[in-house]
Amino acid sequence: MNGYDANKDDLQKRLRRVEGQVRGIARMVDEDKYCIDILTQVSAATKALETVALSLLSDHLNHCVAEASAEGGQVAAVKIREANDAIARLVRS
């Protein structure tokens, strides 16, 4: 079971909304809309994806990492390293 199972419907809804935003951005480019308006929409889509990422990270920490920490040993070390790497990727982006 994944840590995000309880939030799966919400995540899928958010991702479908982002998908629609990205299609809208592509349409704006096709229609030669003003670049600042396109950038505003790109920013909104980026923030929406960041919200999804933070939700997944929270679920991962609360489920997968917590479970591995309770088990201890190498399993815990691997999960913590994965979480640290994921956080580093999010911060860099």
PDB file of C-alpha atoms in Angstrom, residues 12 14 24 47 50 59 61 64 72 75:
ATOM      1  CA  GLN A  12      -5.790  12.641  -9.386  1.00  0.00           C
ATOM      2  CA  ARG A  14      -5.360  18.037  -8.893  1.00  0.00           C
ATOM      3  CA  GLY A  24      -4.528  25.833 -21.921  1.00  0.00           C
ATOM      4  CA  LYS A  47       2.458  26.008  -8.088  1.00  0.00           C
ATOM      5  CA  GLU A  50       4.344  21.844  -6.243  1.00  0.00           C
ATOM      6  CA  ASP A  59       2.254  11.148   2.705  1.00  0.00           C
ATOM      7  CA  LEU A  61       7.049  10.831   5.376  1.00  0.00           C
ATOM      8  CA  CYS A  64       6.630   5.005   4.313  1.00  0.00           C
ATOM      9  CA  GLY A  72      14.856   0.437  12.000  1.00  0.00           C
ATOM     10  CA  VAL A  75      15.448  -0.098   5.774  1.00  0.00           C
TER      11      VAL A  75
END
